[in-house]
Structures are given as C-alpha cells and as structure tokens.
mmCIF file of N, CA, C and O in Angstrom:
data_model
loop_
_atom_site.group_PDB
_atom_site.id
_atom_site.type_symbol
_atom_site.label_atom_id
_atom_site.label_comp_id
_atom_site.label_asym_id
_atom_site.label_seq_id
_atom_site.Cartn_x
_atom_site.Cartn_y
_atom_site.Cartn_z
ATOM 1 N N LEU A 1124 0.517 1.818 -13.753
ATOM 2 C CA LEU A 1124 0.226 0.555 -13.108
ATOM 3 C C LEU A 1124 -0.797 -0.266 -13.868
ATOM 4 O O LEU A 1124 -1.119 -1.354 -13.479
ATOM 5 N N ILE A 1125 -1.317 0.267 -14.960
ATOM 6 C CA ILE A 1125 -2.330 -0.447 -15.731
ATOM 7 C C ILE A 1125 -1.662 -1.522 -16.579
ATOM 8 O O ILE A 1125 -0.688 -1.276 -17.264
ATOM 9 N N SER A 1126 -2.199 -2.734 -16.508
ATOM 10 C CA SER A 1126 -1.676 -3.850 -17.283
ATOM 11 C C SER A 1126 -2.734 -4.300 -18.279
ATOM 12 O O SER A 1126 -3.836 -4.643 -17.889
ATOM 13 N N GLU A 1127 -2.380 -4.303 -19.554
ATOM 14 C CA GLU A 1127 -3.335 -4.708 -20.582
ATOM 15 C C GLU A 1127 -3.585 -6.208 -20.506
ATOM 16 O O GLU A 1127 -2.712 -6.987 -20.153
ATOM 17 N N GLY A 1128 -4.796 -6.611 -20.857
ATOM 18 C CA GLY A 1128 -5.148 -8.022 -20.872
ATOM 19 C C GLY A 1128 -5.637 -8.550 -19.533
ATOM 20 O O GLY A 1128 -5.885 -9.728 -19.393
ATOM 21 N N TYR A 1129 -5.740 -7.707 -18.540
ATOM 22 C CA TYR A 1129 -6.210 -8.116 -17.219
ATOM 23 C C TYR A 1129 -7.505 -7.393 -16.894
ATOM 24 O O TYR A 1129 -7.732 -6.284 -17.339
ATOM 25 N N VAL A 1130 -8.349 -8.044 -16.086
ATOM 26 C CA VAL A 1130 -9.505 -7.359 -15.527
ATOM 27 C C VAL A 1130 -8.954 -6.437 -14.458
ATOM 28 O O VAL A 1130 -8.161 -6.845 -13.612
ATOM 29 N N MET A 1131 -9.349 -5.183 -14.505
ATOM 30 C CA MET A 1131 -8.813 -4.195 -13.583
ATOM 31 C C MET A 1131 -9.823 -3.869 -12.489
ATOM 32 O O MET A 1131 -11.032 -3.911 -12.716
ATOM 33 N N ILE A 1132 -9.307 -3.566 -11.300
ATOM 34 C CA ILE A 1132 -10.134 -3.095 -10.200
ATOM 35 C C ILE A 1132 -9.565 -1.753 -9.740
ATOM 36 O O ILE A 1132 -8.441 -1.398 -10.094
ATOM 37 N N LYS A 1133 -10.355 -1.023 -8.965
ATOM 38 C CA LYS A 1133 -9.899 0.268 -8.445
ATOM 39 C C LYS A 1133 -9.772 0.191 -6.928
ATOM 40 O O LYS A 1133 -10.637 -0.367 -6.254
ATOM 41 N N ILE A 1134 -8.664 0.751 -6.430
ATOM 42 C CA ILE A 1134 -8.458 0.874 -4.993
ATOM 43 C C ILE A 1134 -8.181 2.337 -4.672
ATOM 44 O O ILE A 1134 -7.757 3.093 -5.547
ATOM 45 N N LEU A 1135 -8.434 2.720 -3.432
ATOM 46 C CA LEU A 1135 -8.065 4.051 -2.963
ATOM 47 C C LEU A 1135 -6.745 3.882 -2.225
ATOM 48 O O LEU A 1135 -6.657 3.138 -1.249
ATOM 49 N N PHE A 1136 -5.703 4.558 -2.700
ATOM 50 C CA PHE A 1136 -4.336 4.317 -2.241
ATOM 51 C C PHE A 1136 -3.773 5.495 -1.459
ATOM 52 O O PHE A 1136 -3.967 6.650 -1.831
ATOM 53 N N ASN A 1137 -3.041 5.180 -0.382
ATOM 54 C CA ASN A 1137 -2.304 6.160 0.412
ATOM 55 C C ASN A 1137 -0.960 5.564 0.803
ATOM 56 O O ASN A 1137 -0.829 4.345 0.967
ATOM 57 N N ALA A 1138 0.025 6.428 0.963
ATOM 58 C CA ALA A 1138 1.328 6.018 1.476
ATOM 59 C C ALA A 1138 1.778 7.052 2.491
ATOM 60 O O ALA A 1138 1.411 8.227 2.395
ATOM 61 N N PHE A 1139 2.580 6.618 3.460
ATOM 62 C CA PHE A 1139 2.980 7.501 4.537
ATOM 63 C C PHE A 1139 4.494 7.641 4.642
ATOM 64 O O PHE A 1139 5.246 6.805 4.166
ATOM 65 N N SER A 1140 4.901 8.728 5.287
ATOM 66 C CA SER A 1140 6.287 9.022 5.650
ATOM 67 C C SER A 1140 7.214 8.991 4.433
ATOM 68 O O SER A 1140 6.872 9.526 3.387
ATOM 69 N N PHE A 1141 8.395 8.384 4.592
ATOM 70 C CA PHE A 1141 9.396 8.444 3.526
ATOM 71 C C PHE A 1141 8.984 7.692 2.266
ATOM 72 O O PHE A 1141 9.583 7.865 1.207
ATOM 73 N N LEU A 1142 7.936 6.867 2.330
ATOM 74 C CA LEU A 1142 7.451 6.193 1.129
ATOM 75 C C LEU A 1142 6.960 7.218 0.106
ATOM 76 O O LEU A 1142 7.050 7.002 -1.098
ATOM 77 N N ARG A 1143 6.487 8.337 0.595
ATOM 78 C CA ARG A 1143 5.950 9.377 -0.293
ATOM 79 C C ARG A 1143 7.027 9.958 -1.209
ATOM 80 O O ARG A 1143 6.759 10.241 -2.371
ATOM 81 N N GLU A 1144 8.234 10.149 -0.691
ATOM 82 C CA GLU A 1144 9.316 10.709 -1.518
ATOM 83 C C GLU A 1144 9.607 9.823 -2.716
ATOM 84 O O GLU A 1144 9.791 10.296 -3.826
ATOM 85 N N HIS A 1145 9.658 8.525 -2.474
ATOM 86 C CA HIS A 1145 9.903 7.545 -3.541
ATOM 87 C C HIS A 1145 8.819 7.649 -4.623
ATOM 88 O O HIS A 1145 9.117 7.655 -5.813
ATOM 89 N N LEU A 1146 7.566 7.744 -4.201
ATOM 90 C CA LEU A 1146 6.452 7.824 -5.144
ATOM 91 C C LEU A 1146 6.421 9.162 -5.862
ATOM 92 O O LEU A 1146 6.116 9.222 -7.060
ATOM 93 N N LYS A 1147 6.744 10.225 -5.145
ATOM 94 C CA LYS A 1147 6.772 11.564 -5.740
ATOM 95 C C LYS A 1147 7.766 11.619 -6.902
ATOM 96 O O LYS A 1147 7.474 12.191 -7.952
ATOM 97 N N LYS A 1148 8.924 10.984 -6.738
ATOM 98 C CA LYS A 1148 9.939 10.946 -7.794
ATOM 99 C C LYS A 1148 9.431 10.236 -9.046
ATOM 100 O O LYS A 1148 9.881 10.505 -10.141
ATOM 101 N N GLN A 1149 8.481 9.305 -8.853
ATOM 102 C CA GLN A 1149 7.904 8.557 -9.975
ATOM 103 C C GLN A 1149 6.619 9.196 -10.502
ATOM 104 O O GLN A 1149 5.969 8.634 -11.368
ATOM 105 N N ASN A 1150 6.248 10.337 -9.933
ATOM 106 C CA ASN A 1150 5.012 11.010 -10.326
ATOM 107 C C ASN A 1150 3.766 10.167 -10.030
ATOM 108 O O ASN A 1150 2.801 10.184 -10.795
ATOM 109 N N ILE A 1151 3.806 9.426 -8.930
ATOM 110 C CA ILE A 1151 2.671 8.599 -8.509
ATOM 111 C C ILE A 1151 1.997 9.289 -7.332
ATOM 112 O O ILE A 1151 2.637 9.578 -6.327
ATOM 113 N N ASN A 1152 0.707 9.562 -7.472
ATOM 114 C CA ASN A 1152 -0.051 10.204 -6.409
ATOM 115 C C ASN A 1152 -0.183 9.236 -5.236
ATOM 116 O O ASN A 1152 -0.442 8.060 -5.421
ATOM 117 N N TYR A 1153 -0.016 9.737 -4.030
ATOM 118 C CA TYR A 1153 0.017 8.883 -2.840
ATOM 119 C C TYR A 1153 -0.944 9.325 -1.741
ATOM 120 O O TYR A 1153 -0.900 8.803 -0.636
ATOM 121 N N VAL A 1154 -1.841 10.277 -2.021
ATOM 122 C CA VAL A 1154 -2.810 10.728 -1.026
ATOM 123 C C VAL A 1154 -4.217 10.559 -1.598
ATOM 124 O O VAL A 1154 -4.588 11.229 -2.554
ATOM 125 N N ASN A 1155 -4.967 9.633 -1.027
ATOM 126 C CA ASN A 1155 -6.327 9.345 -1.500
ATOM 127 C C ASN A 1155 -6.398 9.252 -3.011
ATOM 128 O O ASN A 1155 -7.258 9.851 -3.658
ATOM 129 N N SER A 1156 -5.488 8.505 -3.569
ATOM 130 C CA SER A 1156 -5.368 8.350 -5.016
ATOM 131 C C SER A 1156 -6.154 7.125 -5.490
ATOM 132 O O SER A 1156 -5.980 6.021 -4.961
ATOM 133 N N MET A 1157 -7.006 7.321 -6.480
ATOM 134 C CA MET A 1157 -7.713 6.197 -7.080
ATOM 135 C C MET A 1157 -6.720 5.514 -8.025
ATOM 136 O O MET A 1157 -6.171 6.145 -8.917
ATOM 137 N N MET A 1158 -6.466 4.244 -7.786
ATOM 138 C CA MET A 1158 -5.465 3.510 -8.545
ATOM 139 C C MET A 1158 -6.099 2.262 -9.155
ATOM 140 O O MET A 1158 -6.872 1.577 -8.498
ATOM 141 N N GLU A 1159 -5.775 1.996 -10.409
ATOM 142 C CA GLU A 1159 -6.241 0.771 -11.056
ATOM 143 C C GLU A 1159 -5.141 -0.272 -10.989
ATOM 144 O O GLU A 1159 -3.985 0.008 -11.308
ATOM 145 N N ILE A 1160 -5.529 -1.469 -10.544
ATOM 146 C CA ILE A 1160 -4.603 -2.595 -10.468
ATOM 147 C C ILE A 1160 -5.294 -3.826 -11.036
ATOM 148 O O ILE A 1160 -6.527 -3.874 -11.095
ATOM 149 N N PRO A 1161 -4.528 -4.833 -11.450
ATOM 150 C CA PRO A 1161 -5.164 -6.061 -11.937
ATOM 151 C C PRO A 1161 -5.930 -6.784 -10.831
ATOM 152 O O PRO A 1161 -5.548 -6.732 -9.660
ATOM 153 N N GLU A 1162 -6.999 -7.448 -11.221
ATOM 154 C CA GLU A 1162 -7.763 -8.285 -10.298
ATOM 155 C C GLU A 1162 -6.826 -9.338 -9.697
ATOM 156 O O GLU A 1162 -5.867 -9.758 -10.348
ATOM 157 N N ASN A 1163 -7.091 -9.759 -8.477
ATOM 158 C CA ASN A 1163 -6.288 -10.758 -7.757
ATOM 159 C C ASN A 1163 -4.901 -10.263 -7.364
ATOM 160 O O ASN A 1163 -4.005 -11.050 -7.115
ATOM 161 N N TYR A 1164 -4.714 -8.953 -7.316
ATOM 162 C CA TYR A 1164 -3.453 -8.351 -6.880
ATOM 163 C C TYR A 1164 -3.401 -8.379 -5.352
ATOM 164 O O TYR A 1164 -4.423 -8.288 -4.685
ATOM 165 N N THR A 1165 -2.201 -8.483 -4.821
ATOM 166 C CA THR A 1165 -1.989 -8.439 -3.379
ATOM 167 C C THR A 1165 -1.175 -7.190 -3.031
ATOM 168 O O THR A 1165 -0.524 -6.611 -3.916
ATOM 169 N N PRO A 1166 -1.167 -6.786 -1.770
ATOM 170 C CA PRO A 1166 -0.279 -5.688 -1.382
ATOM 171 C C PRO A 1166 1.183 -5.981 -1.718
ATOM 172 O O PRO A 1166 1.913 -5.081 -2.137
ATOM 173 N N ASN A 1167 1.621 -7.227 -1.570
ATOM 174 C CA ASN A 1167 3.004 -7.575 -1.932
ATOM 175 C C ASN A 1167 3.294 -7.253 -3.392
ATOM 176 O O ASN A 1167 4.353 -6.701 -3.715
ATOM 177 N N LEU A 1168 2.377 -7.588 -4.276
ATOM 178 C CA LEU A 1168 2.572 -7.289 -5.700
ATOM 179 C C LEU A 1168 2.567 -5.781 -5.937
ATOM 180 O O LEU A 1168 3.365 -5.269 -6.726
ATOM 181 N N LEU A 1169 1.689 -5.073 -5.247
ATOM 182 C CA LEU A 1169 1.621 -3.619 -5.371
ATOM 183 C C LEU A 1169 2.926 -2.984 -4.890
ATOM 184 O O LEU A 1169 3.477 -2.091 -5.550
ATOM 185 N N ILE A 1170 3.441 -3.451 -3.769
ATOM 186 C CA ILE A 1170 4.702 -2.941 -3.220
ATOM 187 C C ILE A 1170 5.826 -3.105 -4.229
ATOM 188 O O ILE A 1170 6.598 -2.179 -4.481
ATOM 189 N N LYS A 1171 5.911 -4.271 -4.836
ATOM 190 C CA LYS A 1171 6.949 -4.530 -5.851
ATOM 191 C C LYS A 1171 6.746 -3.649 -7.082
ATOM 192 O O LYS A 1171 7.696 -3.091 -7.622
ATOM 193 N N LYS A 1172 5.502 -3.541 -7.528
ATOM 194 C CA LYS A 1172 5.190 -2.750 -8.718
ATOM 195 C C LYS A 1172 5.555 -1.275 -8.503
ATOM 196 O O LYS A 1172 5.992 -0.604 -9.435
ATOM 197 N N LEU A 1173 5.400 -0.793 -7.269
ATOM 198 C CA LEU A 1173 5.732 0.598 -6.956
ATOM 199 C C LEU A 1173 7.237 0.798 -6.778
ATOM 200 O O LEU A 1173 7.696 1.927 -6.608
ATOM 201 N N GLY A 1174 8.001 -0.284 -6.805
ATOM 202 C CA GLY A 1174 9.457 -0.179 -6.742
ATOM 203 C C GLY A 1174 10.037 -0.197 -5.345
ATOM 204 O O GLY A 1174 11.203 0.161 -5.149
ATOM 205 N N PHE A 1175 9.268 -0.643 -4.358
ATOM 206 C CA PHE A 1175 9.773 -0.733 -2.999
ATOM 207 C C PHE A 1175 10.374 -2.111 -2.748
ATOM 208 O O PHE A 1175 9.893 -3.106 -3.282
ATOM 209 N N LYS A 1176 11.390 -2.145 -1.893
ATOM 210 C CA LYS A 1176 11.902 -3.415 -1.397
ATOM 211 C C LYS A 1176 10.948 -3.874 -0.308
ATOM 212 O O LYS A 1176 10.293 -3.060 0.343
ATOM 213 N N GLU A 1177 10.885 -5.173 -0.097
ATOM 214 C CA GLU A 1177 9.935 -5.730 0.872
ATOM 215 C C GLU A 1177 10.089 -5.118 2.261
ATOM 216 O O GLU A 1177 9.108 -4.809 2.934
ATOM 217 N N ASP A 1178 11.328 -4.856 2.700
ATOM 218 C CA ASP A 1178 11.546 -4.323 4.051
ATOM 219 C C ASP A 1178 11.302 -2.820 4.159
ATOM 220 O O ASP A 1178 11.359 -2.258 5.244
ATOM 221 N N GLU A 1179 10.996 -2.151 3.043
ATOM 222 C CA GLU A 1179 10.684 -0.721 3.078
ATOM 223 C C GLU A 1179 9.227 -0.462 3.473
ATOM 224 O O GLU A 1179 8.864 0.673 3.767
ATOM 225 N N VAL A 1180 8.409 -1.490 3.450
ATOM 226 C CA VAL A 1180 7.000 -1.372 3.848
ATOM 227 C C VAL A 1180 6.772 -2.363 4.981
ATOM 228 O O VAL A 1180 6.810 -3.569 4.777
ATOM 229 N N GLU A 1181 6.573 -1.811 6.185
ATOM 230 C CA GLU A 1181 6.389 -2.690 7.343
ATOM 231 C C GLU A 1181 4.956 -3.177 7.475
ATOM 232 O O GLU A 1181 4.712 -4.319 7.829
ATOM 233 N N ALA A 1182 4.003 -2.303 7.206
ATOM 234 C CA ALA A 1182 2.607 -2.659 7.434
ATOM 235 C C ALA A 1182 1.723 -2.163 6.295
ATOM 236 O O ALA A 1182 2.038 -1.181 5.627
ATOM 237 N N VAL A 1183 0.635 -2.876 6.116
ATOM 238 C CA VAL A 1183 -0.362 -2.510 5.113
ATOM 239 C C VAL A 1183 -1.713 -2.417 5.806
ATOM 240 O O VAL A 1183 -2.110 -3.322 6.545
ATOM 241 N N PHE A 1184 -2.371 -1.297 5.595
ATOM 242 C CA PHE A 1184 -3.742 -1.153 6.059
ATOM 243 C C PHE A 1184 -4.661 -1.446 4.890
ATOM 244 O O PHE A 1184 -4.460 -0.929 3.789
ATOM 245 N N ILE A 1185 -5.638 -2.293 5.123
ATOM 246 C CA ILE A 1185 -6.655 -2.591 4.122
ATOM 247 C C ILE A 1185 -7.990 -2.261 4.767
ATOM 248 O O ILE A 1185 -8.358 -2.855 5.788
ATOM 249 N N ASN A 1186 -8.663 -1.276 4.198
ATOM 250 C CA ASN A 1186 -9.932 -0.817 4.754
ATOM 251 C C ASN A 1186 -9.786 -0.432 6.231
ATOM 252 O O ASN A 1186 -10.591 -0.802 7.078
ATOM 253 N N ARG A 1187 -8.701 0.296 6.502
ATOM 254 C CA ARG A 1187 -8.400 0.896 7.808
ATOM 255 C C ARG A 1187 -7.987 -0.080 8.894
ATOM 256 O O ARG A 1187 -7.909 0.271 10.061
ATOM 257 N N LEU A 1188 -7.736 -1.330 8.550
ATOM 258 C CA LEU A 1188 -7.261 -2.327 9.508
ATOM 259 C C LEU A 1188 -5.943 -2.911 9.010
ATOM 260 O O LEU A 1188 -5.745 -3.047 7.798
ATOM 261 N N ILE A 1189 -5.058 -3.288 9.942
ATOM 262 C CA ILE A 1189 -3.823 -3.944 9.539
ATOM 263 C C ILE A 1189 -4.185 -5.219 8.798
ATOM 264 O O ILE A 1189 -5.035 -5.988 9.252
ATOM 265 N N GLY A 1190 -3.560 -5.428 7.649
ATOM 266 C CA GLY A 1190 -3.842 -6.610 6.852
ATOM 267 C C GLY A 1190 -2.570 -7.319 6.438
ATOM 268 O O GLY A 1190 -1.470 -6.772 6.551
ATOM 269 N N SER A 1191 -2.732 -8.506 5.946
ATOM 270 C CA SER A 1191 -1.615 -9.295 5.445
ATOM 271 C C SER A 1191 -1.190 -8.774 4.071
ATOM 272 O O SER A 1191 -2.033 -8.388 3.253
ATOM 273 N N LYS A 1192 0.105 -8.811 3.822
ATOM 274 C CA LYS A 1192 0.610 -8.401 2.513
ATOM 275 C C LYS A 1192 0.223 -9.403 1.416
ATOM 276 O O LYS A 1192 0.415 -9.132 0.249
ATOM 277 N N ASP A 1193 -0.343 -10.542 1.820
ATOM 278 C CA ASP A 1193 -0.769 -11.557 0.858
ATOM 279 C C ASP A 1193 -2.275 -11.551 0.601
ATOM 280 O O ASP A 1193 -2.789 -12.396 -0.129
ATOM 281 N N THR A 1194 -2.989 -10.590 1.181
ATOM 282 C CA THR A 1194 -4.438 -10.487 0.995
ATOM 283 C C THR A 1194 -4.762 -10.149 -0.457
ATOM 284 O O THR A 1194 -4.132 -9.281 -1.053
ATOM 285 N N ILE A 1195 -5.742 -10.821 -1.033
ATOM 286 C CA ILE A 1195 -6.220 -10.482 -2.373
ATOM 287 C C ILE A 1195 -7.059 -9.212 -2.239
ATOM 288 O O ILE A 1195 -8.038 -9.176 -1.489
ATOM 289 N N LEU A 1196 -6.661 -8.174 -2.954
ATOM 290 C CA LEU A 1196 -7.378 -6.901 -2.899
ATOM 291 C C LEU A 1196 -8.635 -6.965 -3.753
ATOM 292 O O LEU A 1196 -8.657 -7.624 -4.791
ATOM 293 N N LYS A 1197 -9.661 -6.257 -3.300
ATOM 294 C CA LYS A 1197 -10.951 -6.239 -4.000
ATOM 295 C C LYS A 1197 -11.268 -4.830 -4.478
ATOM 296 O O LYS A 1197 -10.776 -3.848 -3.937
ATOM 297 N N ASP A 1198 -12.101 -4.765 -5.477
ATOM 298 C CA ASP A 1198 -12.533 -3.481 -6.013
ATOM 299 C C ASP A 1198 -13.105 -2.624 -4.887
ATOM 300 O O ASP A 1198 -13.937 -3.085 -4.103
ATOM 301 N N GLY A 1199 -12.627 -1.394 -4.788
ATOM 302 C CA GLY A 1199 -13.115 -0.463 -3.783
ATOM 303 C C GLY A 1199 -12.351 -0.484 -2.465
ATOM 304 O O GLY A 1199 -12.641 0.322 -1.585
ATOM 305 N N ASP A 1200 -11.379 -1.398 -2.326
ATOM 306 C CA ASP A 1200 -10.599 -1.438 -1.088
ATOM 307 C C ASP A 1200 -9.816 -0.146 -0.899
ATOM 308 O O ASP A 1200 -9.410 0.498 -1.863
ATOM 309 N N ARG A 1201 -9.600 0.208 0.366
ATOM 310 C CA ARG A 1201 -8.731 1.329 0.746
ATOM 311 C C ARG A 1201 -7.425 0.700 1.215
ATOM 312 O O ARG A 1201 -7.436 -0.106 2.152
ATOM 313 N N VAL A 1202 -6.322 1.070 0.587
ATOM 314 C CA VAL A 1202 -5.025 0.460 0.878
ATOM 315 C C VAL A 1202 -4.038 1.557 1.242
ATOM 316 O O VAL A 1202 -3.922 2.558 0.531
ATOM 317 N N ALA A 1203 -3.325 1.365 2.356
ATOM 318 C CA ALA A 1203 -2.306 2.323 2.780
ATOM 319 C C ALA A 1203 -1.039 1.574 3.170
ATOM 320 O O ALA A 1203 -1.106 0.524 3.812
ATOM 321 N N LEU A 1204 0.099 2.115 2.743
ATOM 322 C CA LEU A 1204 1.397 1.523 3.046
ATOM 323 C C LEU A 1204 2.092 2.344 4.126
ATOM 324 O O LEU A 1204 2.115 3.573 4.065
ATOM 325 N N LEU A 1205 2.671 1.649 5.099
ATOM 326 C CA LEU A 1205 3.346 2.301 6.213
ATOM 327 C C LEU A 1205 4.779 1.777 6.300
ATOM 328 O O LEU A 1205 4.988 0.563 6.336
ATOM 329 N N PRO A 1206 5.761 2.675 6.346
ATOM 330 C CA PRO A 1206 7.153 2.237 6.435
ATOM 331 C C PRO A 1206 7.528 1.857 7.873
ATOM 332 O O PRO A 1206 6.794 2.167 8.808
ATOM 333 N N PRO A 1207 8.689 1.223 8.050
ATOM 334 C CA PRO A 1207 9.182 0.966 9.400
ATOM 335 C C PRO A 1207 9.477 2.289 10.110
ATOM 336 O O PRO A 1207 9.648 3.321 9.465
ATOM 337 N N GLY A 1208 9.545 2.242 11.430
ATOM 338 C CA GLY A 1208 9.928 3.433 12.181
ATOM 339 C C GLY A 1208 8.812 4.080 12.950
ATOM 340 O O GLY A 1208 9.029 5.080 13.623
ATOM 341 N N THR A 1209 7.615 3.526 12.881
ATOM 342 C CA THR A 1209 6.514 4.075 13.675
ATOM 343 C C THR A 1209 6.843 3.851 15.147
ATOM 344 O O THR A 1209 7.222 2.747 15.529
ATOM 345 N N PRO A 1210 6.724 4.878 16.000
ATOM 346 C CA PRO A 1210 7.071 4.733 17.416
ATOM 347 C C PRO A 1210 6.301 3.619 18.118
ATOM 348 O O PRO A 1210 5.163 3.309 17.755
ATOM 349 N N GLY A 1211 6.924 3.044 19.139
ATOM 350 C CA GLY A 1211 6.428 1.872 19.852
ATOM 351 C C GLY A 1211 4.974 1.868 20.256
ATOM 352 O O GLY A 1211 4.240 0.939 19.949
ATOM 353 N N CYS A 1212 4.516 2.891 20.974
ATOM 354 C CA CYS A 1212 3.130 2.871 21.456
ATOM 355 C C CYS A 1212 2.141 2.894 20.296
ATOM 356 O O CYS A 1212 1.090 2.265 20.354
ATOM 357 N N TYR A 1213 2.474 3.600 19.236
ATOM 358 C CA TYR A 1213 1.582 3.650 18.072
ATOM 359 C C TYR A 1213 1.544 2.309 17.350
ATOM 360 O O TYR A 1213 0.527 1.917 16.799
ATOM 361 N N ARG A 1214 2.660 1.584 17.369
ATOM 362 C CA ARG A 1214 2.714 0.258 16.745
ATOM 363 C C ARG A 1214 1.683 -0.662 17.409
ATOM 364 O O ARG A 1214 1.014 -1.433 16.741
ATOM 365 N N LEU A 1215 1.567 -0.557 18.742
ATOM 366 C CA LEU A 1215 0.583 -1.374 19.460
ATOM 367 C C LEU A 1215 -0.830 -0.916 19.152
ATOM 368 O O LEU A 1215 -1.709 -1.723 18.865
ATOM 369 N N MET A 1216 -1.065 0.396 19.216
ATOM 370 C CA MET A 1216 -2.405 0.935 18.973
ATOM 371 C C MET A 1216 -2.890 0.606 17.566
ATOM 372 O O MET A 1216 -4.066 0.303 17.357
ATOM 373 N N LEU A 1217 -2.002 0.674 16.578
ATOM 374 C CA LEU A 1217 -2.385 0.438 15.196
ATOM 375 C C LEU A 1217 -2.500 -1.049 14.868
ATOM 376 O O LEU A 1217 -3.030 -1.416 13.833
ATOM 377 N N GLY A 1218 -1.981 -1.902 15.733
ATOM 378 C CA GLY A 1218 -2.041 -3.335 15.481
ATOM 379 C C GLY A 1218 -0.879 -3.875 14.703
ATOM 380 O O GLY A 1218 -0.898 -5.019 14.246
ATOM 381 N N ILE A 1219 0.176 -3.062 14.534
ATOM 382 C CA ILE A 1219 1.359 -3.526 13.806
ATOM 383 C C ILE A 1219 2.110 -4.549 14.627
ATOM 384 O O ILE A 1219 2.620 -5.532 14.115
ATOM 385 N N LYS A 1220 2.148 -4.319 15.942
ATOM 386 C CA LYS A 1220 2.868 -5.214 16.852
ATOM 387 C C LYS A 1220 1.918 -5.603 17.974
ATOM 388 O O LYS A 1220 1.188 -4.780 18.500
ATOM 389 N N LYS A 1221 1.928 -6.869 18.317
ATOM 390 C CA LYS A 1221 1.085 -7.377 19.403
ATOM 391 C C LYS A 1221 1.759 -7.087 20.747
ATOM 392 O O LYS A 1221 2.978 -7.092 20.847
ATOM 393 N N ALA A 1222 0.950 -6.871 21.772
ATOM 394 C CA ALA A 1222 1.481 -6.591 23.128
ATOM 395 C C ALA A 1222 2.214 -7.796 23.680
ATOM 396 O O ALA A 1222 1.964 -8.906 23.343
#
C-alpha cells in the first residue's frame, strides 16, 4: 500500500467477517495492523486500494466511532472496515443505522 512520492501516515487497521478472507488471500494483515497510507487518504480510497467493491464495506469505524467513507484519515487513526450483514439490533447499537 506504500506509494512513492507521497507523504505517508500510519493508521491502525482492522477488518471484520468475510472481509478478512479477501485480505488473507492478498497477504494483508487485518488485525491491529499498522498500515502506511498516503496523506489525505479516505476510507473510500483505502477500500478501493484493498480491492473491495464499494458495496462490500457497509460501515467504517474511525477511532471507534462510525465515520464517513469520505473522511480524511489522519496519522494515528484507528480504522476498521465492517461488511454488510451485521444483525439489526447491533446495527442500531453501533450507529450503522439510525432508529
């Protein structure tokens, strides 16, 4: 994921459920993994770079809160990707879906 010619930042990365299989096939660590990405990267760009289709990632946690896929990530952010399929009550508790 390192791109030459860019200022790089570090994020702590996690992925859940079936997203892990996709990353495992690419030899990408997905549990509390320190990842370098270019400055001004968004979760949307990260999702694409990891080879996921947009609808394969329903929610993004940034620093343990649901965040927008268009948020500019900062050095030291904690980022987690969650696929669709989380059961209803958990979707509300996690903030993925509003009541």
